PDB file of C-alpha atoms and ligand atoms in Angstrom:
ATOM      1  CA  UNK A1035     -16.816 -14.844 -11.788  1.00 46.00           C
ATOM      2  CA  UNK A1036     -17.370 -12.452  -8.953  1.00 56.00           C
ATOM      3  CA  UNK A1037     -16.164  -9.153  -9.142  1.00 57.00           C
ATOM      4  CA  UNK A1038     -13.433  -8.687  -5.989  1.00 92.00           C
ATOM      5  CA  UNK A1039     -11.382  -5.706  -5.041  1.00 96.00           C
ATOM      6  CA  UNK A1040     -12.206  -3.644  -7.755  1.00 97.00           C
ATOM      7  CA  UNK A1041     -11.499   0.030  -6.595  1.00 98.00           C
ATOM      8  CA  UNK A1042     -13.057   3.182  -7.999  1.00 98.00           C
ATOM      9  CA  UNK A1043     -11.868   6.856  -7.025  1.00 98.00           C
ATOM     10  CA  UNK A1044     -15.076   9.049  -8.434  1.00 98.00           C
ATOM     11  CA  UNK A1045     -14.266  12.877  -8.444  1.00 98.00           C
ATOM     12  CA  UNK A1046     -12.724  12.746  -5.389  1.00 98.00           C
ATOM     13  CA  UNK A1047     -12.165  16.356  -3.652  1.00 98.00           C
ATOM     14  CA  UNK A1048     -10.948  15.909  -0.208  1.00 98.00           C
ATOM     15  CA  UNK A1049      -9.849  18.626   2.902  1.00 98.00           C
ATOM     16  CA  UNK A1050      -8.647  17.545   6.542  1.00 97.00           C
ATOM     17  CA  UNK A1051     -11.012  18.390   8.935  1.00 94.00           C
ATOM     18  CA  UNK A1052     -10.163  22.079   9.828  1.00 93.00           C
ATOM     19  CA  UNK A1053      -8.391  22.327   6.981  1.00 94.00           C
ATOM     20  CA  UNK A1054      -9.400  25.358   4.447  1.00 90.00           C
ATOM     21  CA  UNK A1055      -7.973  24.047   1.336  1.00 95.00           C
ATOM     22  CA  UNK A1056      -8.395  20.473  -0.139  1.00 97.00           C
ATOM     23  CA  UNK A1057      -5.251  18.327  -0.473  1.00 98.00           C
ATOM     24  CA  UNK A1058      -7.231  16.463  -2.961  1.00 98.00           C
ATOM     25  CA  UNK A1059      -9.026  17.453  -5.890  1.00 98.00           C
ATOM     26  CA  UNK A1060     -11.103  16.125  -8.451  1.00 98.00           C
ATOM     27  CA  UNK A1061      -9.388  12.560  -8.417  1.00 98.00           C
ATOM     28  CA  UNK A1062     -10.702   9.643 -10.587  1.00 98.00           C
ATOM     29  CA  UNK A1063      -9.187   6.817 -11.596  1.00 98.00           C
ATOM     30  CA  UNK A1064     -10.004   2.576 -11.516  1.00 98.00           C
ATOM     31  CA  UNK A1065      -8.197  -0.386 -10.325  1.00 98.00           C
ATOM     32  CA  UNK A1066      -9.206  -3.553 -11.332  1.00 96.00           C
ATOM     33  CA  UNK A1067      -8.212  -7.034 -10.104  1.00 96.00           C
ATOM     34  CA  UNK A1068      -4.777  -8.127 -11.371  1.00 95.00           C
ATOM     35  CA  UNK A1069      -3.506  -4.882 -12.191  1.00 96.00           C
ATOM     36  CA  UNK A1070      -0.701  -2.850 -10.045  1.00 96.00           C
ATOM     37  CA  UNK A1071      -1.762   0.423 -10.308  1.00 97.00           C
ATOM     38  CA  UNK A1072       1.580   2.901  -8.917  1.00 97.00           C
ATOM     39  CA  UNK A1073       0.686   6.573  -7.386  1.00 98.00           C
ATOM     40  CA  UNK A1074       3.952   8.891  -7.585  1.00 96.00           C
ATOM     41  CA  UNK A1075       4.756  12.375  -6.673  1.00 94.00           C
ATOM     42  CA  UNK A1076       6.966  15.144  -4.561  1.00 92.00           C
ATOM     43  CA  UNK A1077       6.457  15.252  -0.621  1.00 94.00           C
ATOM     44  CA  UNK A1078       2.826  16.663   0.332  1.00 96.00           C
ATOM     45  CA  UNK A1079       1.484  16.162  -2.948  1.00 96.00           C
ATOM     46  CA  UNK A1080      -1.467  13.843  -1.429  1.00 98.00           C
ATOM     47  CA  UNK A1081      -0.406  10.380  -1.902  1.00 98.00           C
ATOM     48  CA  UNK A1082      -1.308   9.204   1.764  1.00 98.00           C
ATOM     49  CA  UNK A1083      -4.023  10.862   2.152  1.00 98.00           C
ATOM     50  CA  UNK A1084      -5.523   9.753  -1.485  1.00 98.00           C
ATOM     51  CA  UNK A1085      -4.710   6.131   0.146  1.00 98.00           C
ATOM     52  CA  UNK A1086      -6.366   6.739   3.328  1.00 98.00           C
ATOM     53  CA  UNK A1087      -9.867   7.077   1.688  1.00 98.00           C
ATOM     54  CA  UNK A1088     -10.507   3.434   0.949  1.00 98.00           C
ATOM     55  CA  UNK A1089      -9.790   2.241   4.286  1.00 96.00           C
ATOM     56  CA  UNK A1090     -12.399   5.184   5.569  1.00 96.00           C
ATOM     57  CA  UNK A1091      -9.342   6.641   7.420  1.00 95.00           C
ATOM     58  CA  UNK A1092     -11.258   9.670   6.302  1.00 96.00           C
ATOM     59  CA  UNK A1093     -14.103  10.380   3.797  1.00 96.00           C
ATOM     60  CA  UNK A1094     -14.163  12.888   1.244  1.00 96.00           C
ATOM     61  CA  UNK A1095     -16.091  16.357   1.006  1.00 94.00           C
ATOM     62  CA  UNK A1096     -16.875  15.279  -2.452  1.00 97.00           C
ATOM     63  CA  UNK A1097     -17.037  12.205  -5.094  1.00 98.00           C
ATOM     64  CA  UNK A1098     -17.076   8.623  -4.310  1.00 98.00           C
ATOM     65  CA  UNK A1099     -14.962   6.103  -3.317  1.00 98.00           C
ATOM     66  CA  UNK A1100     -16.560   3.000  -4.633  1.00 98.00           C
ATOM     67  CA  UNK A1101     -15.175  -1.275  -3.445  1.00 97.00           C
ATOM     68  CA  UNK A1102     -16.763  -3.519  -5.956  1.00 96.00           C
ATOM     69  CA  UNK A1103     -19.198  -0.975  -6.893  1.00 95.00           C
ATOM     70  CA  UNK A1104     -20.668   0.090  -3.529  1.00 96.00           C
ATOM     71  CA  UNK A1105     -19.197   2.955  -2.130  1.00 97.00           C
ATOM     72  CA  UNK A1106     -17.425   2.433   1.318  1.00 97.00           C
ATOM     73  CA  UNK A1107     -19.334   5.035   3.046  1.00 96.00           C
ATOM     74  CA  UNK A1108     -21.744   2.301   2.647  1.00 96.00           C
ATOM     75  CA  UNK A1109     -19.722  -0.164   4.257  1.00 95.00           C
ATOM     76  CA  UNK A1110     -18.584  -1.047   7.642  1.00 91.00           C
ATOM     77  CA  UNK A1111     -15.201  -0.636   8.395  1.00 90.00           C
ATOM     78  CA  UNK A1112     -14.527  -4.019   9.192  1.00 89.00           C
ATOM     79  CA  UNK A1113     -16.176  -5.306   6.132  1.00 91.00           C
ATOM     80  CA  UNK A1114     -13.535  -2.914   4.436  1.00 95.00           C
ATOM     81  CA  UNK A1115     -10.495  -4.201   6.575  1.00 91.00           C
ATOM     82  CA  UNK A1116     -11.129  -7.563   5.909  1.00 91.00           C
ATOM     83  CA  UNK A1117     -10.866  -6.761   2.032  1.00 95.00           C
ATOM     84  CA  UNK A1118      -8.112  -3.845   1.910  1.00 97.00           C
ATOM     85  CA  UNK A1119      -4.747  -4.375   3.350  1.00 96.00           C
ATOM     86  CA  UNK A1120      -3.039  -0.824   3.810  1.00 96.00           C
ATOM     87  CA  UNK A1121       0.975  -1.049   4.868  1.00 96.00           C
ATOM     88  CA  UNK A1122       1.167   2.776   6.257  1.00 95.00           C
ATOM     89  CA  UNK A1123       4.409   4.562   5.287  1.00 94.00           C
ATOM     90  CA  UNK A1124       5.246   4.835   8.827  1.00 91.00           C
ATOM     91  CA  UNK A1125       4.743   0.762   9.569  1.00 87.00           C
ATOM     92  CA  UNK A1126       3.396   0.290  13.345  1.00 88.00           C
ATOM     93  CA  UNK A1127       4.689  -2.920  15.428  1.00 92.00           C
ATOM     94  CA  UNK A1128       2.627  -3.402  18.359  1.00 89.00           C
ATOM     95  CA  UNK A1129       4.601  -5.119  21.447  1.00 91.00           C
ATOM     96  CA  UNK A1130       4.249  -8.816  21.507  1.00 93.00           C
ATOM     97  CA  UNK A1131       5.799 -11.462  19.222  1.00 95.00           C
ATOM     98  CA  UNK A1132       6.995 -11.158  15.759  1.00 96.00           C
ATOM     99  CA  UNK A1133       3.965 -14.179  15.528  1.00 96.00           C
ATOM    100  CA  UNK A1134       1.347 -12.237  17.260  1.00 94.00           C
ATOM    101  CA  UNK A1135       2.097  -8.918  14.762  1.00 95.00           C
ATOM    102  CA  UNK A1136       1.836 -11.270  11.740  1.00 96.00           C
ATOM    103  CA  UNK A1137      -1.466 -13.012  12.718  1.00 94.00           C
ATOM    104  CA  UNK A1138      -2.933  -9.035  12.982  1.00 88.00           C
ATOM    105  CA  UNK A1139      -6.025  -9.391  11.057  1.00 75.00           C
ATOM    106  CA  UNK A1140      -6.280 -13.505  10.428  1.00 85.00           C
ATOM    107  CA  UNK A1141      -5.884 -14.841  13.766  1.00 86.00           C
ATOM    108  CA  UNK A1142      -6.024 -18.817  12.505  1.00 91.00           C
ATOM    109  CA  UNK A1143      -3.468 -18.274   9.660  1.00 94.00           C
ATOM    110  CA  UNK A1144      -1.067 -21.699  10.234  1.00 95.00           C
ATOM    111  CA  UNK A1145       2.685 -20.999  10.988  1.00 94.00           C
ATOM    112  CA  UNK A1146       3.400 -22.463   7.596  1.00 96.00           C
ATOM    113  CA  UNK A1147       1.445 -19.508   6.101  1.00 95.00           C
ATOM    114  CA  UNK A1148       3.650 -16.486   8.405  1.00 97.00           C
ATOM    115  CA  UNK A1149       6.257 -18.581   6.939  1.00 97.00           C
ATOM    116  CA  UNK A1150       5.194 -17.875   3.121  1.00 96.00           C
ATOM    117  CA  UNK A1151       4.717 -14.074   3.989  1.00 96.00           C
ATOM    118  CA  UNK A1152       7.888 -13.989   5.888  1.00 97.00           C
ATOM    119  CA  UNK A1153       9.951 -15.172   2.558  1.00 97.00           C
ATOM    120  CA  UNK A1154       7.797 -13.164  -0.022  1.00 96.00           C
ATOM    121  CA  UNK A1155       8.279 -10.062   2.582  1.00 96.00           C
ATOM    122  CA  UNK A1156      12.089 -10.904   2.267  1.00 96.00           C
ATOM    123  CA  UNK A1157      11.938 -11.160   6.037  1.00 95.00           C
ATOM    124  CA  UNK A1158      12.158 -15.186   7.000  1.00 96.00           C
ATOM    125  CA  UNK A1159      16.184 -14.496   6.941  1.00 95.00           C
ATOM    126  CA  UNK A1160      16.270 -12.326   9.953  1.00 93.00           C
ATOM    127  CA  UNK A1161      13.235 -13.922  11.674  1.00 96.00           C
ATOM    128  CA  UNK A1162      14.903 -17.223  11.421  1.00 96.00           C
ATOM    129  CA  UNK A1163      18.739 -15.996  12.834  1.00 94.00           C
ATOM    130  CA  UNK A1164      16.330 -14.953  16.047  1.00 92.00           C
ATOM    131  CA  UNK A1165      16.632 -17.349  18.874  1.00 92.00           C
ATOM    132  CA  UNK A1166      13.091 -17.356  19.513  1.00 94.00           C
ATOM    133  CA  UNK A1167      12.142 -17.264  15.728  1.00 95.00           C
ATOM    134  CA  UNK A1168       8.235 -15.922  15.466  1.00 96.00           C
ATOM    135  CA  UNK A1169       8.193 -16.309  18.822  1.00 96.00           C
ATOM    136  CA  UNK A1170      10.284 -13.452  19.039  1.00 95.00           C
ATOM    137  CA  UNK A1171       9.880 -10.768  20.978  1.00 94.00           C
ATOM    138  CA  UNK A1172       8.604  -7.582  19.421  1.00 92.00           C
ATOM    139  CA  UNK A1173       9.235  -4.161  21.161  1.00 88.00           C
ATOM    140  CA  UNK A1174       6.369  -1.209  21.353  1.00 81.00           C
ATOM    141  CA  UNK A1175       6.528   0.468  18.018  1.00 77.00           C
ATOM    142  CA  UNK A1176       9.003  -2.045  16.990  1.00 77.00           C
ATOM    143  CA  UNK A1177      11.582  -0.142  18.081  1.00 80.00           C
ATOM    144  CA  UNK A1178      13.772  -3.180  18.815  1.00 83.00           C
ATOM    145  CA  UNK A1179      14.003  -3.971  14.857  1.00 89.00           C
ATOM    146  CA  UNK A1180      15.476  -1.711  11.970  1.00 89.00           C
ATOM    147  CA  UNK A1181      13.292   0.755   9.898  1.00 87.00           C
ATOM    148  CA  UNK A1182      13.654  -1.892   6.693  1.00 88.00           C
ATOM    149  CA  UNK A1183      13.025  -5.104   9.476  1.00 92.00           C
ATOM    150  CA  UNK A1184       9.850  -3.412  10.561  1.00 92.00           C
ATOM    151  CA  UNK A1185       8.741  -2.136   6.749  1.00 92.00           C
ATOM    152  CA  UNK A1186       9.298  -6.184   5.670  1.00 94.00           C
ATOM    153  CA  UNK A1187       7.130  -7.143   8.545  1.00 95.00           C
ATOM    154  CA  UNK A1188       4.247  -4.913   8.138  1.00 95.00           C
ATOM    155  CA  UNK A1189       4.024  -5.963   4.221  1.00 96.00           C
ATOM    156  CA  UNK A1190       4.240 -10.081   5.565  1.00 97.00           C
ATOM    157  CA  UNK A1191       1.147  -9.234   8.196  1.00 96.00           C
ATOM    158  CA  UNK A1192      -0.742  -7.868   4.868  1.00 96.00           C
ATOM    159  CA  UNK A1193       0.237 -10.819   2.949  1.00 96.00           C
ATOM    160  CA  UNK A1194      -1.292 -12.989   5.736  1.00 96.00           C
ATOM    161  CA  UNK A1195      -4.292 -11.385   5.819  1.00 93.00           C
ATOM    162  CA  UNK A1196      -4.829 -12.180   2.029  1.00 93.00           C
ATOM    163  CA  UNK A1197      -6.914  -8.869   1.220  1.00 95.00           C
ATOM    164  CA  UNK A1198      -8.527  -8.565  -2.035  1.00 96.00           C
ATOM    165  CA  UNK A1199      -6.515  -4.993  -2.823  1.00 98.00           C
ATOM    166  CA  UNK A1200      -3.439  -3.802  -1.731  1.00 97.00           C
ATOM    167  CA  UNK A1201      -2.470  -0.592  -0.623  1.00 98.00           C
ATOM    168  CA  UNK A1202       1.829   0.116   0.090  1.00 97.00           C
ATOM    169  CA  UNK A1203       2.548   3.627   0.972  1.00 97.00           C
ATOM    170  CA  UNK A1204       6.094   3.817   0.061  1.00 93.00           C
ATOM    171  CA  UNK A1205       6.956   0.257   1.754  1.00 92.00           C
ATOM    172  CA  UNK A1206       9.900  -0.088  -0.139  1.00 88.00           C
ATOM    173  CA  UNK A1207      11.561   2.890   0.157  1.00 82.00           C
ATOM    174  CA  UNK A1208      13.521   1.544   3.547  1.00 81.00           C
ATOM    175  CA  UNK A1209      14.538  -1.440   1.234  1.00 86.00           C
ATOM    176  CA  UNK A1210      18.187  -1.431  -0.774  1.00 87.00           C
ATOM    177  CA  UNK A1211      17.630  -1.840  -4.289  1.00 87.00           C
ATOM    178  CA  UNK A1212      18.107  -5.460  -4.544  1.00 91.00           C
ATOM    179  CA  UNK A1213      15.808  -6.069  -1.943  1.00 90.00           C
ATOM    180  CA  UNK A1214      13.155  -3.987  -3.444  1.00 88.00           C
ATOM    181  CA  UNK A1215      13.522  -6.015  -6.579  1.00 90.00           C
ATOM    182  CA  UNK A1216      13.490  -9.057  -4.879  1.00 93.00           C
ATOM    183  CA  UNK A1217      10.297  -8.700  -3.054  1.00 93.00           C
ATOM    184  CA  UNK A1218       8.377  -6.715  -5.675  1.00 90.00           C
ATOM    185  CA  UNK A1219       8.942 -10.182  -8.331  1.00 92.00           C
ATOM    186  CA  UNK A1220       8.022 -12.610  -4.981  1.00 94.00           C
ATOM    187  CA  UNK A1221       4.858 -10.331  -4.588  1.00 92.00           C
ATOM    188  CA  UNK A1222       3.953 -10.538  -8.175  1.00 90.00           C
ATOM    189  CA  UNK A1223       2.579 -14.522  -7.601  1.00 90.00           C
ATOM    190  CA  UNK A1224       1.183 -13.923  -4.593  1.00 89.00           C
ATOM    191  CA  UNK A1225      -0.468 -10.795  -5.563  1.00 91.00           C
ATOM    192  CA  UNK A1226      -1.162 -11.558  -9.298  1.00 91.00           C
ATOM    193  CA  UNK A1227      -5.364 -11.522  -8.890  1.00 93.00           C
ATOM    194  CA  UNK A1228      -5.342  -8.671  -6.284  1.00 96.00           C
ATOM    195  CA  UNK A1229      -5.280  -5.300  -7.070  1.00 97.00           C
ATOM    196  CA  UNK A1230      -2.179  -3.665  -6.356  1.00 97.00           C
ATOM    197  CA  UNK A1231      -1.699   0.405  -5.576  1.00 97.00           C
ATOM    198  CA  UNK A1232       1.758   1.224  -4.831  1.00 96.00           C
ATOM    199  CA  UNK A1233       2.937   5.015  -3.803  1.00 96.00           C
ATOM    200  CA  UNK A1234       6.379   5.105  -4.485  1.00 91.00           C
ATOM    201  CA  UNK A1235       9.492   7.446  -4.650  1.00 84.00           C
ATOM    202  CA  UNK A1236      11.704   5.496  -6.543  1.00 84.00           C
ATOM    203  CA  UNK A1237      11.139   5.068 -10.438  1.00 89.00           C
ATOM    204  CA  UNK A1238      12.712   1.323 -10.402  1.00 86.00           C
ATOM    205  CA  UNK A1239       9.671   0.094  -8.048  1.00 86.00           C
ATOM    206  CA  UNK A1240       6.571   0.859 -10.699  1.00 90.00           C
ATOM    207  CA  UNK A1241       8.267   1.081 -13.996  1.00 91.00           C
ATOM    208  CA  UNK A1242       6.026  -2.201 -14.588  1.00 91.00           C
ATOM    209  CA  UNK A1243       3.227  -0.790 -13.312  1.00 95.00           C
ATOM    210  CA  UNK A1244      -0.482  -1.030 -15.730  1.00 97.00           C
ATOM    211  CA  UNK A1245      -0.862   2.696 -15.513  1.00 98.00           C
ATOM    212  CA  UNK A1246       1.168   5.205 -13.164  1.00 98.00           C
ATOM    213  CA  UNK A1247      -0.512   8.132 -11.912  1.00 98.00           C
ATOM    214  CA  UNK A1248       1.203  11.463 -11.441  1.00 97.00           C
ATOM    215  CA  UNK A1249       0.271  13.659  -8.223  1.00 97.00           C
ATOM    216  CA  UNK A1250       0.764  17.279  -7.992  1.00 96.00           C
ATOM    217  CA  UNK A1251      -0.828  19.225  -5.295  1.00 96.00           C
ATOM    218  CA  UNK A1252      -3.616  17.028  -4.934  1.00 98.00           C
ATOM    219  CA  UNK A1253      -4.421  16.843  -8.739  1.00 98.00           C
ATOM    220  CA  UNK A1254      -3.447  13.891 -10.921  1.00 98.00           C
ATOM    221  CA  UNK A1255      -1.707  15.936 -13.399  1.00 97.00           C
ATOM    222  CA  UNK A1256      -0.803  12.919 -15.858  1.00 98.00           C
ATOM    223  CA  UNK A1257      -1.486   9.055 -16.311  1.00 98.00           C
ATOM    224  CA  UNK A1258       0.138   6.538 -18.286  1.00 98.00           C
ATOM    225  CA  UNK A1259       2.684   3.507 -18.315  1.00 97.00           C
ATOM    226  CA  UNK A1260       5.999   4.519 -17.593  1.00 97.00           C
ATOM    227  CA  UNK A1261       6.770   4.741 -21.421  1.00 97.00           C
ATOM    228  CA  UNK A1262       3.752   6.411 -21.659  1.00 97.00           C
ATOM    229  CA  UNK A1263       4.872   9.264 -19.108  1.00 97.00           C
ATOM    230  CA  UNK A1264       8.164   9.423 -20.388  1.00 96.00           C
ATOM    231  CA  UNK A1265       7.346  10.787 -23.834  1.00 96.00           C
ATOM    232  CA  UNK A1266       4.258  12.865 -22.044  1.00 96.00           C
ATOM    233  CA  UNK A1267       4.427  13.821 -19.103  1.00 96.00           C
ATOM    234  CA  UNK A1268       7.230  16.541 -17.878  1.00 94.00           C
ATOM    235  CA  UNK A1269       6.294  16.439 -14.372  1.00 93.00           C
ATOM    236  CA  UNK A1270       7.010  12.772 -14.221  1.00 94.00           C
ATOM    237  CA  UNK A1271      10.571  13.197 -16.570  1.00 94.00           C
ATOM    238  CA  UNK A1272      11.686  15.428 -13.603  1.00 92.00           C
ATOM    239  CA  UNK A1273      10.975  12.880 -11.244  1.00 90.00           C
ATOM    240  CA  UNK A1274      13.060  10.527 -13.000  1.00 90.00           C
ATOM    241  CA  UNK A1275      15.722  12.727 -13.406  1.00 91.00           C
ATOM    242  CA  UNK A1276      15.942  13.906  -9.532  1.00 84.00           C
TER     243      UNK A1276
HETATM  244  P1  TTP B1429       0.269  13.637   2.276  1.00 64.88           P
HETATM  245  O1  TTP B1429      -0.958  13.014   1.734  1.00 64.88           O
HETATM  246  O2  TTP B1429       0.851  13.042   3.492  1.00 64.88           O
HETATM  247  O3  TTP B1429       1.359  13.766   1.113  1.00 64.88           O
HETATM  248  P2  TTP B1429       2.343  12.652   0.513  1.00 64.88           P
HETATM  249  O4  TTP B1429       2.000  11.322   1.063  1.00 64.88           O
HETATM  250  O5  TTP B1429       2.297  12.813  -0.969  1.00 64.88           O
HETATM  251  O6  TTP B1429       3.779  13.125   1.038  1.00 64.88           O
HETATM  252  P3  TTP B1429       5.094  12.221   1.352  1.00 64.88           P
HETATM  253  O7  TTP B1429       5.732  11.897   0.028  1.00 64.88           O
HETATM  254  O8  TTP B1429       5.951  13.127   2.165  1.00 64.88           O
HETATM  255  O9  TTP B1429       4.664  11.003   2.100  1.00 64.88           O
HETATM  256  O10 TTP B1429      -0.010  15.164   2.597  1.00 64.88           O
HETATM  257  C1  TTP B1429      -0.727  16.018   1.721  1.00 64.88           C
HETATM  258  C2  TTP B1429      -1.082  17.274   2.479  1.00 64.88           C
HETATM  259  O11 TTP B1429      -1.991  16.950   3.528  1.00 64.88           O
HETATM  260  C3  TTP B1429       0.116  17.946   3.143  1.00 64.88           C
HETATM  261  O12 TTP B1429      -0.054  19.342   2.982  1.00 64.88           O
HETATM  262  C4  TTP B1429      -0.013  17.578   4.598  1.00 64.88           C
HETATM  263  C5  TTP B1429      -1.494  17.390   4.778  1.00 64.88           C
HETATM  264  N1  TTP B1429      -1.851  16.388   5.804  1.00 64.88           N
HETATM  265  C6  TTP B1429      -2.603  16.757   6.915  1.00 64.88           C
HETATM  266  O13 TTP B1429      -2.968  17.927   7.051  1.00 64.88           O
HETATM  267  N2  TTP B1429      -2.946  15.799   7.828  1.00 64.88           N
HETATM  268  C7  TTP B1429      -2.556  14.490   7.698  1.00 64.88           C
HETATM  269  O14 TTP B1429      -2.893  13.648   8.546  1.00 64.88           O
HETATM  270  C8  TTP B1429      -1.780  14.117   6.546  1.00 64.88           C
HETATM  271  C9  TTP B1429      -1.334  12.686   6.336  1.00 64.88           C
HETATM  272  C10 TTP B1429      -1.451  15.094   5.640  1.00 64.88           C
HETATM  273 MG1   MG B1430       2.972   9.973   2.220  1.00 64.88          MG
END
């Protein structure tokens, strides 16, 4: 078969424009299709910003970020877009309907299809106790829906534009635990030959993750499974004990 949405991080060093001192440094690791791969680590340590590269939000000083092989400084964005679905940690809403947010990306998906998202996303409930259903009205920045309503949404729009990889920046951090459980097993079919990278705070989202990688100051500072990091790593036991 065709390779699709394998994902390479090459000695990636990486500084904000202006910036003296690189957030990143020196990060490789690979992400095939099928596998959830889960990025974890304290506030600043350089989990959004290790995201951002694949979508070109920025391109590193140094190393390669490689899609299938080629890397994306190659690409066009657009090529990119249609093939990486990133849910941002701060999930944007545009105003419109709830309909025109979710068709974002794949303009002809059928209703039946925002449908699916909606009830993988955990989000059909609320959509559905609207008057106006989709056809709901959706305020600038989504300000007219709760933090967790507008997190659910953002990861249904990525659903329906059925990207080859995945990236959630801490989408299910807004989410009560049940919730988060509920939607990362309903995301497991849908998602089960993508590849998956999930930044997360809590430990409960990416125990099951294929390999976990461990971010401090802009290094990855450990990698394993969750069992793995346990017996290894001490950076990760004190995230699991805080
Ligand atoms: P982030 O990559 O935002 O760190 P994080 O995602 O791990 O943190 P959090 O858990 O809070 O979401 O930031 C890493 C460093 O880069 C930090 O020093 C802030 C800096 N930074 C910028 O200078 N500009 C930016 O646009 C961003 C996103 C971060
Ligand atoms: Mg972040």
């Amino acid at each position: 078969g065709t390779l699709a949405g394998v994902v390479e991080y090459r000695n990636v060093t990486f500084a904000y424009p202006g910036a003296e001192s690189p957030v990143l440094s020196n990060i490789s690791f690979t992400a095939q299709p099928g596998q959830t791969i889960a990025i974890i680590g304290s506030t600043g340590s350089g989990k959004t910003s290790l995201l951002s590269l694949l979508p070109r939000l920025y391109d590193p000083a140094e190393g390669e970020v490689l899609l299938d092989g080629v890397p994306v400084s190659r690409m066009d964005r657009a090529d990119i877009t249609r093939r990486v679905a990133l849910v941002p940690q701060r999930p944007y809403l545009f105003s419109g309907t709830i309909e025109h947010n979710l068709r974002f990306g794949k303009t002809d998906a059928t209703d039946q299809e925002l449908w699916e998202a909606l009830q993988v996303a955990q989000g059909d409930e609320f959509v559905r106790a609207k008057k106006n259903g989709l056809g709901s009205r959706i305020s600038q920045g989504g300000t007219n829906v709760s933090g967790g309503q507008r997190q659910r949404l953002c990861i249904a729009r990525a659903l329906v534009s059925r990207p080859r990889v995945y990236l959630f920046d801490d989408s299910f951090s807004a989410l009560d635990v049940a919730t988060d459980a509920r939607l990362r097993a309903a995301l497991k079919g849908i998602t089960a030959d993508a590849t998956v990278i999930i930044v997360a705070q809590r430990i409960s989202t990416i125990t099951e993750a294929d390999q976990i990688l461990v971010l401090d100051n802009g290094r990855i500072v450990d990698r394993g499974t969750h069992q793995e990091l346990l017996e290894t790593s001490p950076t990760y036991q004190e995230i699991v004990e805080s």
